[in-house]
PDB file of C-alpha atoms and ligand atoms in Angstrom:
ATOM      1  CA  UNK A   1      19.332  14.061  13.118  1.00 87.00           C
ATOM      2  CA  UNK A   2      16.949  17.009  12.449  1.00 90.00           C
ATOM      3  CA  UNK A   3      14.268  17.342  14.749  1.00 95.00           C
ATOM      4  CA  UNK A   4      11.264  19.939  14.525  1.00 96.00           C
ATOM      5  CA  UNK A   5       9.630  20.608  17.628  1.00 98.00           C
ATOM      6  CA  UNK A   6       5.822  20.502  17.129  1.00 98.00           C
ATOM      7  CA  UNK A   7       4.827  21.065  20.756  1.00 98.00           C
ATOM      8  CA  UNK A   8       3.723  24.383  22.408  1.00 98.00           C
ATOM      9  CA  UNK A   9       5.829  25.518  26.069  1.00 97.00           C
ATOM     10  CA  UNK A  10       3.752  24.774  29.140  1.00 97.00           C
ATOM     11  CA  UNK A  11       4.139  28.169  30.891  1.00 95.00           C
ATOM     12  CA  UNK A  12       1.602  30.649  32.523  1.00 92.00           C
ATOM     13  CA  UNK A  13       0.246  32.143  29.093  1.00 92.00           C
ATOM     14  CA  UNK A  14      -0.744  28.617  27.558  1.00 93.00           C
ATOM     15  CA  UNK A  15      -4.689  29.239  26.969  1.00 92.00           C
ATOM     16  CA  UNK A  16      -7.124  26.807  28.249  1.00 88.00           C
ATOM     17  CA  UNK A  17     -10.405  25.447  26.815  1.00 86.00           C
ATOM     18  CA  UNK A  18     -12.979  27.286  28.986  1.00 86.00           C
ATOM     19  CA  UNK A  19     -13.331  25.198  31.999  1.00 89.00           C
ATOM     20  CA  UNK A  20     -10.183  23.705  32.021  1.00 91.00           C
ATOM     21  CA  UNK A  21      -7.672  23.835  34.587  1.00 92.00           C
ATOM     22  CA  UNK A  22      -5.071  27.043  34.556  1.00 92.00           C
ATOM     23  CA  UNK A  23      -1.326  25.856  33.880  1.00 96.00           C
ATOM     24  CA  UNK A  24       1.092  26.537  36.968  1.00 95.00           C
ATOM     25  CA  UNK A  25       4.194  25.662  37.721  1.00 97.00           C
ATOM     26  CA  UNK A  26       5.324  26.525  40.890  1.00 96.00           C
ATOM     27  CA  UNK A  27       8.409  25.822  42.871  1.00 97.00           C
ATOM     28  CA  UNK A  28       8.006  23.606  46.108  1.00 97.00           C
ATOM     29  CA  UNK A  29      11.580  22.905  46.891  1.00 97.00           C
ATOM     30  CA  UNK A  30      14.972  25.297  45.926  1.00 97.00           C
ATOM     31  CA  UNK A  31      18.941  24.708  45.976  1.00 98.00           C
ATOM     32  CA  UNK A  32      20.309  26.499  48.931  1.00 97.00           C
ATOM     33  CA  UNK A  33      23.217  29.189  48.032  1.00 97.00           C
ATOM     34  CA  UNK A  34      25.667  26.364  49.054  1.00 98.00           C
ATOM     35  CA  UNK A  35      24.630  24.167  46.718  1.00 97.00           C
ATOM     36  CA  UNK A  36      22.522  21.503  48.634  1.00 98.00           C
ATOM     37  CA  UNK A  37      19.368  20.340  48.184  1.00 97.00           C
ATOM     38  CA  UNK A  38      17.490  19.891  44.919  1.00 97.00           C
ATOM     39  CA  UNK A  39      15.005  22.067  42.633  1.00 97.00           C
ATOM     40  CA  UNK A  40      11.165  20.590  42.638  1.00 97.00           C
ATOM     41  CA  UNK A  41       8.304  21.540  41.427  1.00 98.00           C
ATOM     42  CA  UNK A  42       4.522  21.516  41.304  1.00 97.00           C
ATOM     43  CA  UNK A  43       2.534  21.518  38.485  1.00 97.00           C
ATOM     44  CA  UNK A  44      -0.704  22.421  37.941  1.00 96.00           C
ATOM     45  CA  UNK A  45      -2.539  21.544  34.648  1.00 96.00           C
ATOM     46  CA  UNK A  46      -5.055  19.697  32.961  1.00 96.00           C
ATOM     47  CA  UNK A  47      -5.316  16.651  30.573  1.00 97.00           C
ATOM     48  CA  UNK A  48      -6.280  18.885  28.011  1.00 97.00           C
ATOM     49  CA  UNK A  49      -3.486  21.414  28.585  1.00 97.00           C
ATOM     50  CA  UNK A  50      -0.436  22.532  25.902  1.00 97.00           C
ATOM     51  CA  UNK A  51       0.189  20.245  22.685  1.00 98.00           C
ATOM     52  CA  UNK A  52      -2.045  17.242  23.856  1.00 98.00           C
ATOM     53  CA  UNK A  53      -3.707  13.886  22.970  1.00 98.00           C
ATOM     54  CA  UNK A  54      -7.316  13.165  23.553  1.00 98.00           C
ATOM     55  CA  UNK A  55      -7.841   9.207  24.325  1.00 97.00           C
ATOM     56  CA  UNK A  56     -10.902   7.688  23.287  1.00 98.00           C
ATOM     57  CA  UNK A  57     -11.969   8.190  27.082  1.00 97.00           C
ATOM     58  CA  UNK A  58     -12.252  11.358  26.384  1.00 97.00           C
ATOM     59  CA  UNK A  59     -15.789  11.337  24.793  1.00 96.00           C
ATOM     60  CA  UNK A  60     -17.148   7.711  25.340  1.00 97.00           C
ATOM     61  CA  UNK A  61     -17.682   5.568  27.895  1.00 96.00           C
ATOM     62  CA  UNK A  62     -15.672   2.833  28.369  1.00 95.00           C
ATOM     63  CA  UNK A  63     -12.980   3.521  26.106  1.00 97.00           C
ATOM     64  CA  UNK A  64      -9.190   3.508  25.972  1.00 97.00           C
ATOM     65  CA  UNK A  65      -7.475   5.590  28.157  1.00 98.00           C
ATOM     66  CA  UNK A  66      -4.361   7.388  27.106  1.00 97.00           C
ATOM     67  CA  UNK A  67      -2.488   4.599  29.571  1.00 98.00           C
ATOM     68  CA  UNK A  68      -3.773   2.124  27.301  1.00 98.00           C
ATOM     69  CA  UNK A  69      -3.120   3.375  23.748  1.00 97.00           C
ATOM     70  CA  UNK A  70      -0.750   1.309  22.073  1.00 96.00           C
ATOM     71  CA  UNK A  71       2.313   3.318  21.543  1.00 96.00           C
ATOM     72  CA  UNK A  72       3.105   2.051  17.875  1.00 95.00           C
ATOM     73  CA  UNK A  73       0.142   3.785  16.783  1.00 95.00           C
ATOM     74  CA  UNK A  74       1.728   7.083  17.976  1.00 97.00           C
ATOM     75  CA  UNK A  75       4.950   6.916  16.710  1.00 96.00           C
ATOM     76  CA  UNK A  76       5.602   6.778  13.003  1.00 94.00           C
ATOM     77  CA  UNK A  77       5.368   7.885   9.821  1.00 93.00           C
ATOM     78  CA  UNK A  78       2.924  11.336   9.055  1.00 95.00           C
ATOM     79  CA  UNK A  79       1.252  12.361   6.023  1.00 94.00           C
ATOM     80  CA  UNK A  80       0.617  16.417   5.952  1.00 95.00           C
ATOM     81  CA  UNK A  81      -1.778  18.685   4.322  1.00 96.00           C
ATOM     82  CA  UNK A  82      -2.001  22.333   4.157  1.00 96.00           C
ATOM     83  CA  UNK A  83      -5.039  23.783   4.528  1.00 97.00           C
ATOM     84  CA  UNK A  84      -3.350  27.318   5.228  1.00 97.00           C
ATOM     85  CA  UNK A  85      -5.336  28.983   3.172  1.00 97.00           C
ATOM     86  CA  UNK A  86      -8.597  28.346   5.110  1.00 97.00           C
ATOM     87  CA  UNK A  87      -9.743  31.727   7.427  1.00 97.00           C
ATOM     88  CA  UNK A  88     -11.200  31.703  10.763  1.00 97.00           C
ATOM     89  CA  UNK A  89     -14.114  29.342  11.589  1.00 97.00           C
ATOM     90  CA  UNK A  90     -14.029  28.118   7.933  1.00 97.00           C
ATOM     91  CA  UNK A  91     -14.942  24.425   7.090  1.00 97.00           C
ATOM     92  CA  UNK A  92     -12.031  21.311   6.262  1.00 98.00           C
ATOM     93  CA  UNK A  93     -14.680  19.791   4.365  1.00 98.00           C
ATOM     94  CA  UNK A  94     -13.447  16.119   2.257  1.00 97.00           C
ATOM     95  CA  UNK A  95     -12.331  18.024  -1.160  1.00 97.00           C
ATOM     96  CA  UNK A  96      -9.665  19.612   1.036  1.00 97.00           C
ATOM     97  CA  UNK A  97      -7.889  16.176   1.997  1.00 97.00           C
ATOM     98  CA  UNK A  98      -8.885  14.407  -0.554  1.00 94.00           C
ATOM     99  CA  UNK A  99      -5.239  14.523  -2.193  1.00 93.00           C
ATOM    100  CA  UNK A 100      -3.694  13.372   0.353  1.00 92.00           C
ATOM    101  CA  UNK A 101      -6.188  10.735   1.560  1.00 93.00           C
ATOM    102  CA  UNK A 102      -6.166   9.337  -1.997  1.00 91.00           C
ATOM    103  CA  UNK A 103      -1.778   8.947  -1.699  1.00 86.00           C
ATOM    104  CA  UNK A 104      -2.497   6.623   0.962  1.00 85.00           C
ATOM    105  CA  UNK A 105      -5.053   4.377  -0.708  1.00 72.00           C
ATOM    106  CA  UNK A 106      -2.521   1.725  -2.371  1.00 66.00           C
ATOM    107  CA  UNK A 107       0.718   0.467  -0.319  1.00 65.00           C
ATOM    108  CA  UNK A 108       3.610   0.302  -2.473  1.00 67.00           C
ATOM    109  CA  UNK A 109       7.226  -1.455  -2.909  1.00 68.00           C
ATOM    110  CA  UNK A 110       8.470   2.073  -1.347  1.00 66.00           C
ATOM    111  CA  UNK A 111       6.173   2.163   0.744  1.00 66.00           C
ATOM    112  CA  UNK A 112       4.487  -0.768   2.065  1.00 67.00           C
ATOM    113  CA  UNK A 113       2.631   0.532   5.036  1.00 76.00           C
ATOM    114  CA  UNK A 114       1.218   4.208   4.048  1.00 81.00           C
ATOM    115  CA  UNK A 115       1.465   6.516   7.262  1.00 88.00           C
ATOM    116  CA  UNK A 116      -1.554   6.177   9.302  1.00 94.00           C
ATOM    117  CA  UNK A 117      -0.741   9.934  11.037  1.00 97.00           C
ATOM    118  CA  UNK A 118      -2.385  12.654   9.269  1.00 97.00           C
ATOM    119  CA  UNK A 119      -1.690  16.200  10.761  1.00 98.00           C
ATOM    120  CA  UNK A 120      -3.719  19.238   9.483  1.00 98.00           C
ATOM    121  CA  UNK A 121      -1.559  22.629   8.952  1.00 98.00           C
ATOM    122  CA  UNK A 122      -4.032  25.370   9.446  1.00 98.00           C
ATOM    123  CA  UNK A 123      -1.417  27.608  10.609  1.00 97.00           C
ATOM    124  CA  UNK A 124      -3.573  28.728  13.162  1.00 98.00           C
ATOM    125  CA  UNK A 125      -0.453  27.772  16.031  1.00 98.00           C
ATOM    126  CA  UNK A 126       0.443  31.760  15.065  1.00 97.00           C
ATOM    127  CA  UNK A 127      -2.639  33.133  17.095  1.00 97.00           C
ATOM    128  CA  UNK A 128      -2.003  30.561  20.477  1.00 97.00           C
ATOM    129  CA  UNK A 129      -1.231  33.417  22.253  1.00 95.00           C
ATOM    130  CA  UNK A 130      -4.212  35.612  21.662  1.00 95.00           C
ATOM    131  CA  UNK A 131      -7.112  33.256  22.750  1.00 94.00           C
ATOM    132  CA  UNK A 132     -10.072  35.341  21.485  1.00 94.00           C
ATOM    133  CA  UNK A 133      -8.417  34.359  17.992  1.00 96.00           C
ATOM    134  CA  UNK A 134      -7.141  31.138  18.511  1.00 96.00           C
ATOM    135  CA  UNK A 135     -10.825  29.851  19.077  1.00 96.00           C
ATOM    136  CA  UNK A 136     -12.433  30.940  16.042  1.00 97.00           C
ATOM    137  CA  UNK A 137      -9.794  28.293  13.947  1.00 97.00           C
ATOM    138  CA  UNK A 138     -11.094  26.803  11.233  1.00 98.00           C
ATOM    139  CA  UNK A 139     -12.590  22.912  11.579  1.00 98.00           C
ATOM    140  CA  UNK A 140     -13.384  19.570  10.231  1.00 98.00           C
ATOM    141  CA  UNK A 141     -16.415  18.795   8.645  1.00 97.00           C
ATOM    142  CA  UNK A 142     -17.941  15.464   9.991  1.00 97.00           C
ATOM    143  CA  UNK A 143     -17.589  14.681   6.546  1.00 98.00           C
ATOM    144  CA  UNK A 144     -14.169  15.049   6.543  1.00 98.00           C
ATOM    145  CA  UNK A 145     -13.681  12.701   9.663  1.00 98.00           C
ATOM    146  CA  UNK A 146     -15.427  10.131   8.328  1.00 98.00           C
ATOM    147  CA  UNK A 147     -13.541  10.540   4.963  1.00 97.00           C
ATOM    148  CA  UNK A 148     -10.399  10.106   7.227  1.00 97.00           C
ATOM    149  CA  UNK A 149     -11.268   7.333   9.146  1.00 97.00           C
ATOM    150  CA  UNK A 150     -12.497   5.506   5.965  1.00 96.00           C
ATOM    151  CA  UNK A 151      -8.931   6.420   4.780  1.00 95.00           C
ATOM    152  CA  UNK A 152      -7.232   4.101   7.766  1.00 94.00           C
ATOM    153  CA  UNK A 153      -6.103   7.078   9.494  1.00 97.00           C
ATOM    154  CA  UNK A 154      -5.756   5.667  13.548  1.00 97.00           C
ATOM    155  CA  UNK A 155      -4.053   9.740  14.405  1.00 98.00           C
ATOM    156  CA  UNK A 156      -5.263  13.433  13.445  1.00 98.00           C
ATOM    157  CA  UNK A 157      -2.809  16.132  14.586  1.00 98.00           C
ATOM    158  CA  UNK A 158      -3.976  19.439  14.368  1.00 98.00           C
ATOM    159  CA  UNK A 159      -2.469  22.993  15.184  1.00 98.00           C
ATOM    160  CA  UNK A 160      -5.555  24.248  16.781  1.00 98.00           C
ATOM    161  CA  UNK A 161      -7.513  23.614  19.860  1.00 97.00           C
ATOM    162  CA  UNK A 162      -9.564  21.348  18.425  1.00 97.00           C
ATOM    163  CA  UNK A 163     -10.734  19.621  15.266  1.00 98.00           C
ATOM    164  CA  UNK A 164     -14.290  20.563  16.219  1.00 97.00           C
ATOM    165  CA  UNK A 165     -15.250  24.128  16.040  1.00 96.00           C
ATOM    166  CA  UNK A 166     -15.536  26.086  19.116  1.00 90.00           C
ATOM    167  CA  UNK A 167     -17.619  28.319  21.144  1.00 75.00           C
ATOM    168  CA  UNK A 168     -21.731  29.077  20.157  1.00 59.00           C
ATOM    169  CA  UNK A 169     -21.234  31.193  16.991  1.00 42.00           C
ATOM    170  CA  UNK A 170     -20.122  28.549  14.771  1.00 41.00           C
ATOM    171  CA  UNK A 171     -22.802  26.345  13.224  1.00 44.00           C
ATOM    172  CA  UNK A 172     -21.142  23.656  11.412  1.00 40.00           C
ATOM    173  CA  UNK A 173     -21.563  24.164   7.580  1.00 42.00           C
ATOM    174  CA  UNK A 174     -20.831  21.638   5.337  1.00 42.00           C
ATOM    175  CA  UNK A 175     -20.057  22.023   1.600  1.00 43.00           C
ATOM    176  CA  UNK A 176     -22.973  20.417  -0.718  1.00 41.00           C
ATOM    177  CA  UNK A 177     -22.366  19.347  -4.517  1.00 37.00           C
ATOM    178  CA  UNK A 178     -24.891  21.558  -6.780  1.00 37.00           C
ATOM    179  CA  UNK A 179     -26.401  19.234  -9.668  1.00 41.00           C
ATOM    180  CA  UNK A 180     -26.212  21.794 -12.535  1.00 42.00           C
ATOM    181  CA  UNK A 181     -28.445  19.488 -14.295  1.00 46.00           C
ATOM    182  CA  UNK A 182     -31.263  19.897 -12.376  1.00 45.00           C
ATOM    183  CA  UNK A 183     -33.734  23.344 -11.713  1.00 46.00           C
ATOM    184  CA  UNK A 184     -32.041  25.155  -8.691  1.00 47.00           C
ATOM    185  CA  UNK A 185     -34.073  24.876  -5.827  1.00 48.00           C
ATOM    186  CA  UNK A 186     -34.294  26.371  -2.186  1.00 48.00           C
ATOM    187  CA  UNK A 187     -31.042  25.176  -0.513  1.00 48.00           C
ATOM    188  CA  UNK A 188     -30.742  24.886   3.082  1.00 51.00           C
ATOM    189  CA  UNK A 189     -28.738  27.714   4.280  1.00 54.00           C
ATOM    190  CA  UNK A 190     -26.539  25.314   6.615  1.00 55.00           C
ATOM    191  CA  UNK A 191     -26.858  22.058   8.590  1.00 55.00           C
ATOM    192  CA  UNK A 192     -26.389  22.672  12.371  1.00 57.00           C
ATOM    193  CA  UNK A 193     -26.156  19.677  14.175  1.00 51.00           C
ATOM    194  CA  UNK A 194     -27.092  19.675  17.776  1.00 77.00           C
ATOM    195  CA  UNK A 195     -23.875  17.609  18.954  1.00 90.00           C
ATOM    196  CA  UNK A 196     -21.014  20.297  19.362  1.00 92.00           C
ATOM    197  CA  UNK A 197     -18.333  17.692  19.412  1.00 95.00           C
ATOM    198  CA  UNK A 198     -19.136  15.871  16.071  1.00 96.00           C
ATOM    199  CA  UNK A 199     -15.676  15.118  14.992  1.00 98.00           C
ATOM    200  CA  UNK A 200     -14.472  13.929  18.148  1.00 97.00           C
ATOM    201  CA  UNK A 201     -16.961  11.564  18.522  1.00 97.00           C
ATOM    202  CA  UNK A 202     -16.617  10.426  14.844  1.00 98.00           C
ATOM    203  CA  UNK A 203     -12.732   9.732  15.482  1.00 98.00           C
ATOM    204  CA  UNK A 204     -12.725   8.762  18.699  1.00 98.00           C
ATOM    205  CA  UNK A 205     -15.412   6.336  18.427  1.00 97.00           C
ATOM    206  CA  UNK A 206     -13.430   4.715  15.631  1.00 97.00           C
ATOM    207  CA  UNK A 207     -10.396   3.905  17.711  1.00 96.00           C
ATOM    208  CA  UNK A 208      -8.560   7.349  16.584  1.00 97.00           C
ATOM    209  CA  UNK A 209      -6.402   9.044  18.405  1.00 98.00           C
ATOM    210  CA  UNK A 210      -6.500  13.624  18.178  1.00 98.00           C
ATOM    211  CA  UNK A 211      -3.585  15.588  19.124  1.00 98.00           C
ATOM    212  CA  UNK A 212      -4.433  19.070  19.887  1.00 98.00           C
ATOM    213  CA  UNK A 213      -2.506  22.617  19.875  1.00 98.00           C
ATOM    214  CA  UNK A 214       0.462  21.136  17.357  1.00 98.00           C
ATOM    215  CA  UNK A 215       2.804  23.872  16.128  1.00 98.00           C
ATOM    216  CA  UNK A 216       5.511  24.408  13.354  1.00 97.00           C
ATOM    217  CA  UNK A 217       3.694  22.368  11.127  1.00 97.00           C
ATOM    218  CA  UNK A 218       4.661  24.647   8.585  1.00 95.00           C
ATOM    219  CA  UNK A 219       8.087  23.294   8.894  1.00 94.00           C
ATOM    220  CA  UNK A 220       7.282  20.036   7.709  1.00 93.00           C
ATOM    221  CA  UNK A 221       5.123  21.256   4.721  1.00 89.00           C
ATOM    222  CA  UNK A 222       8.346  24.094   3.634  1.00 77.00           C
ATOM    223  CA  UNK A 223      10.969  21.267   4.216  1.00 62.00           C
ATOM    224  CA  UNK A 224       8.860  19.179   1.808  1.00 56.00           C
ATOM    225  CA  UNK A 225       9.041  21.550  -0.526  1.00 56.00           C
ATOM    226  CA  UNK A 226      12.345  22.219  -0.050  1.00 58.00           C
ATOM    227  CA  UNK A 227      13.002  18.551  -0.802  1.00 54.00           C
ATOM    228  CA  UNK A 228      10.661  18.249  -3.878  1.00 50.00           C
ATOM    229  CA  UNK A 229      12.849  20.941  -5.612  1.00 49.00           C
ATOM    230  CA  UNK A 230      15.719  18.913  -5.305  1.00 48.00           C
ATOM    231  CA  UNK A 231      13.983  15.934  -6.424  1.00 46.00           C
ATOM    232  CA  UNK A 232      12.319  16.909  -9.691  1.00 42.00           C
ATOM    233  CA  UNK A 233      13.515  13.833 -11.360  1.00 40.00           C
ATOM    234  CA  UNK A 234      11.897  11.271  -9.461  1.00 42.00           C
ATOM    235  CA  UNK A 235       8.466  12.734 -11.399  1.00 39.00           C
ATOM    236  CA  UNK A 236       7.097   9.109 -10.887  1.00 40.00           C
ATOM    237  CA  UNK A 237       6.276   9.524  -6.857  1.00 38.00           C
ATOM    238  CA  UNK A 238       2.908  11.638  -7.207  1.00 39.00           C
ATOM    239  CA  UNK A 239       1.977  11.255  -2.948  1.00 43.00           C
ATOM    240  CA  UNK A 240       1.726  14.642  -1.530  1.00 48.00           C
ATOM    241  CA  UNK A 241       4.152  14.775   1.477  1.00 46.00           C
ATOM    242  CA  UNK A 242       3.478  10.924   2.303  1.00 44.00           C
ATOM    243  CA  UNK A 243       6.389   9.283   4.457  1.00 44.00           C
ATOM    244  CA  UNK A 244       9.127  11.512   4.271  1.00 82.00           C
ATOM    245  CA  UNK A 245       8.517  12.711   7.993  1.00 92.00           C
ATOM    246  CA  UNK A 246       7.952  10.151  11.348  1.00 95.00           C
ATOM    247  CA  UNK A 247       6.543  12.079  14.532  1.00 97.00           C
ATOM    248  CA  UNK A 248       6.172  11.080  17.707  1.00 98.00           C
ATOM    249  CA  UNK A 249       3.158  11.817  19.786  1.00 98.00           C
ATOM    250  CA  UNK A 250       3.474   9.946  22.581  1.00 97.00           C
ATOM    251  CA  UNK A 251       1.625  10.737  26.045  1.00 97.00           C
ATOM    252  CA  UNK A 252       2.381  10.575  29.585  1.00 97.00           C
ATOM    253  CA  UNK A 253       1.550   7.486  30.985  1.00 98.00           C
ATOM    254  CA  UNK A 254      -1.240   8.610  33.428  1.00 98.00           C
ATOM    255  CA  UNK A 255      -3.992   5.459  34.817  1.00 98.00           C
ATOM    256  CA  UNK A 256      -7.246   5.973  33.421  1.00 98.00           C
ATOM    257  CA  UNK A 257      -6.783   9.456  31.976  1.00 98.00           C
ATOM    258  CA  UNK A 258      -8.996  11.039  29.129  1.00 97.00           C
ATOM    259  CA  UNK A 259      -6.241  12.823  27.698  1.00 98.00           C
ATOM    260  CA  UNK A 260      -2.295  13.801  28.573  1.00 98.00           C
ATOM    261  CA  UNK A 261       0.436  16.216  27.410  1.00 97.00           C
ATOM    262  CA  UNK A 262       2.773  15.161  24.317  1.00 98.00           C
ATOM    263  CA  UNK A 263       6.136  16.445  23.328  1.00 98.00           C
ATOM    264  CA  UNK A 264       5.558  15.939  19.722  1.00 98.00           C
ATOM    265  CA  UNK A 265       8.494  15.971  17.757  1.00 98.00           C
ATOM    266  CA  UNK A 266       8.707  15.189  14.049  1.00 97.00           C
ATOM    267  CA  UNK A 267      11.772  14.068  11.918  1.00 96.00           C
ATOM    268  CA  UNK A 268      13.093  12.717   8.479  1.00 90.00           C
ATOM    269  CA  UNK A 269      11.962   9.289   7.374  1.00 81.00           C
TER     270      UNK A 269
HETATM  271 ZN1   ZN B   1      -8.162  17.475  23.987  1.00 94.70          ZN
END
C-alpha cells in the first residue's frame, strides 16, 4: 500500500505559534557501550505543536476534548482542493471551494457516504521552515467556513498554521458580489471583524474538527491527476478529487486536552 506522509518532523526547528511551548526532545536515559539499558526520552512540546488537531476545547468552553473525539470521524475518506494559486495573506473565500463542496452534495451508488474530510492545499507547507513567511499564509473567509460546515464537512486539514489568518496586519477581507445593475456606490474598503479567530470558532463550534501544519498535500492533488489521465473514459464521474484518497488524522489520546499531535497519513481509497 502507498502511503503519503502528510505530517511535519517534530525536531528543534518546528516553529511555534507565538506563545506556545518550544519543541525539545531531550535524552533522559542512554544504552551503555555494552549494550544494557534502554534509550528514553523527554519531550517537550505543546498541544499545538507539529502537524496537529485542534479539539473543540480548544476555543469553547465545555467542549470535546481531543480524548473524546470520536475516532471514525478522523479516519476516512478526504476530498482535496487546490487553492495553490492563492499568495500570502490572501482570502479562501466560498467561490474557491465551491467545486468541490458542490461534489459532495448528492451521495451516490459509488459513493454512498461523500467524504466528510476536506483538506485545503495552499502549498504554503514549503515556507514551514522560515516562520516570518509561514505566518503570512493565506486564510479562510468566515464565509467559507460556514459554506463548509453547511456542506457536512465534520474535518478541515490545512497546510498552514492555521485556517484563521495570523498576526495584526491582516484584516480579514471578504470577497463581495458587485450588482452591475445597479449605480456603483461607495464600497466598504474591507470588513474587519474584531474576533481574530473567526474560523475557528465557526468550525469548532459546529462540532468540526482542524488539523493544522499538514504537508505534501500536493501529492494527493498530482496523484489525482496522475490518475484522471489514465481514466479519461470514465467522463461520467465529474467530483473533483472526491474519495479516491482516506487519511488518517488521528490524535494522541491525552485527558482533557485542547489539541494533540497527529501523524497524518493519507492513502488510496
Ligand atoms: Zn491548533
Amino acid at each position: 500500500m502507498h502511503i503519503i506522509d502528510l505530517s511535519h518532523a517534530l525536531d528543534a526547528q518546528v516553529p511555534a505559534c507565538p506563545g506556545h511551548p518550544i519543541f525539545a526532545c531531550t535524552s533522559v536515559e542512554t544504552i551503555a557501550l555494552d549494550g544494557s539499558g534502554s534509550a528514553v526520552s523527554a519531550l517537550h512540546l505543546g498541544s499545538h505543536t507539529g502537524t496537529h488537531i485542534d479539539a473543540p476545547s480548544h476555543f469553547l468552553h465545555d467542549a470535546k476534548s481531543v480524548d473524546e473525539l470520536d475516532l471514525s470521524m478522523l479516519v476516512g475518506p478526504a476530498v482535496v482542493v487546490d487553492v495553490s494559486h492563492k499568495q500570502a495573506r490572501q482570502s479562501i473565500d466560498v467561490f474557491d471551494l465551491d467545486e468541490v463542496l458542490d461534489s459532495l452534495d448528492a451521495p451516490s451508488e459509488s459513493e454512498p457516504t461523500p467524504p466528510r474530510i476536506l483538506l485545503i492545499h495552499t502549498g504554503w507547507s514549503r515556507h514551514w521552515l522560515d516562520y516570518a513567511t509561514y505566518s503570512t499564509h493565506p486564510h479562510l473567509t468566515p464565509a467559507a467556513a460556514e459554506a463548509i460546515v453547511h456542506a457536512g464537512i465534520r474535518v478541515v486539514g490545512v497546510d498552514t498554521f492555521s485556517p484563521d489568518p495570523m498576526g495584526p496586519a491582516a484584516p480579514i477581507v471578504t470577497s463581495s458580489t458587485i450588482d452591475s445593475t445597479s449605480a456603483p456606490e461607495p464600497e466598504p474598503e474591507s470588513h474587519t471583524t474584531p474576533d481574530p479567530h473567526p474560523v475557528h470558532h465557526i468550525l469548532l463550534g459546529a462540532g468540526c474538527v482542524i488539523a493544522e501544519n499538514l504537508t505534501n498535500l500536493d501529492q494527493l492533488l498530482r496523484a489525482d491527476h496522475d490518475s484522471d489521465s489514465n481514466d479519461h473514459v470514465n467522463s461520467d464521474l465529474p467530483r473533483p478529487n472526491a474519495s479516491k484518497w482516506m487519511v488518517s488524522l488521528a490524535p494522541l489520546k491525552i485527558a482533557g486536552c485542547d489539541g494533540a499531535p497527529i501523524r497524518a497519513f493519507a492513502w488510496r481509497a
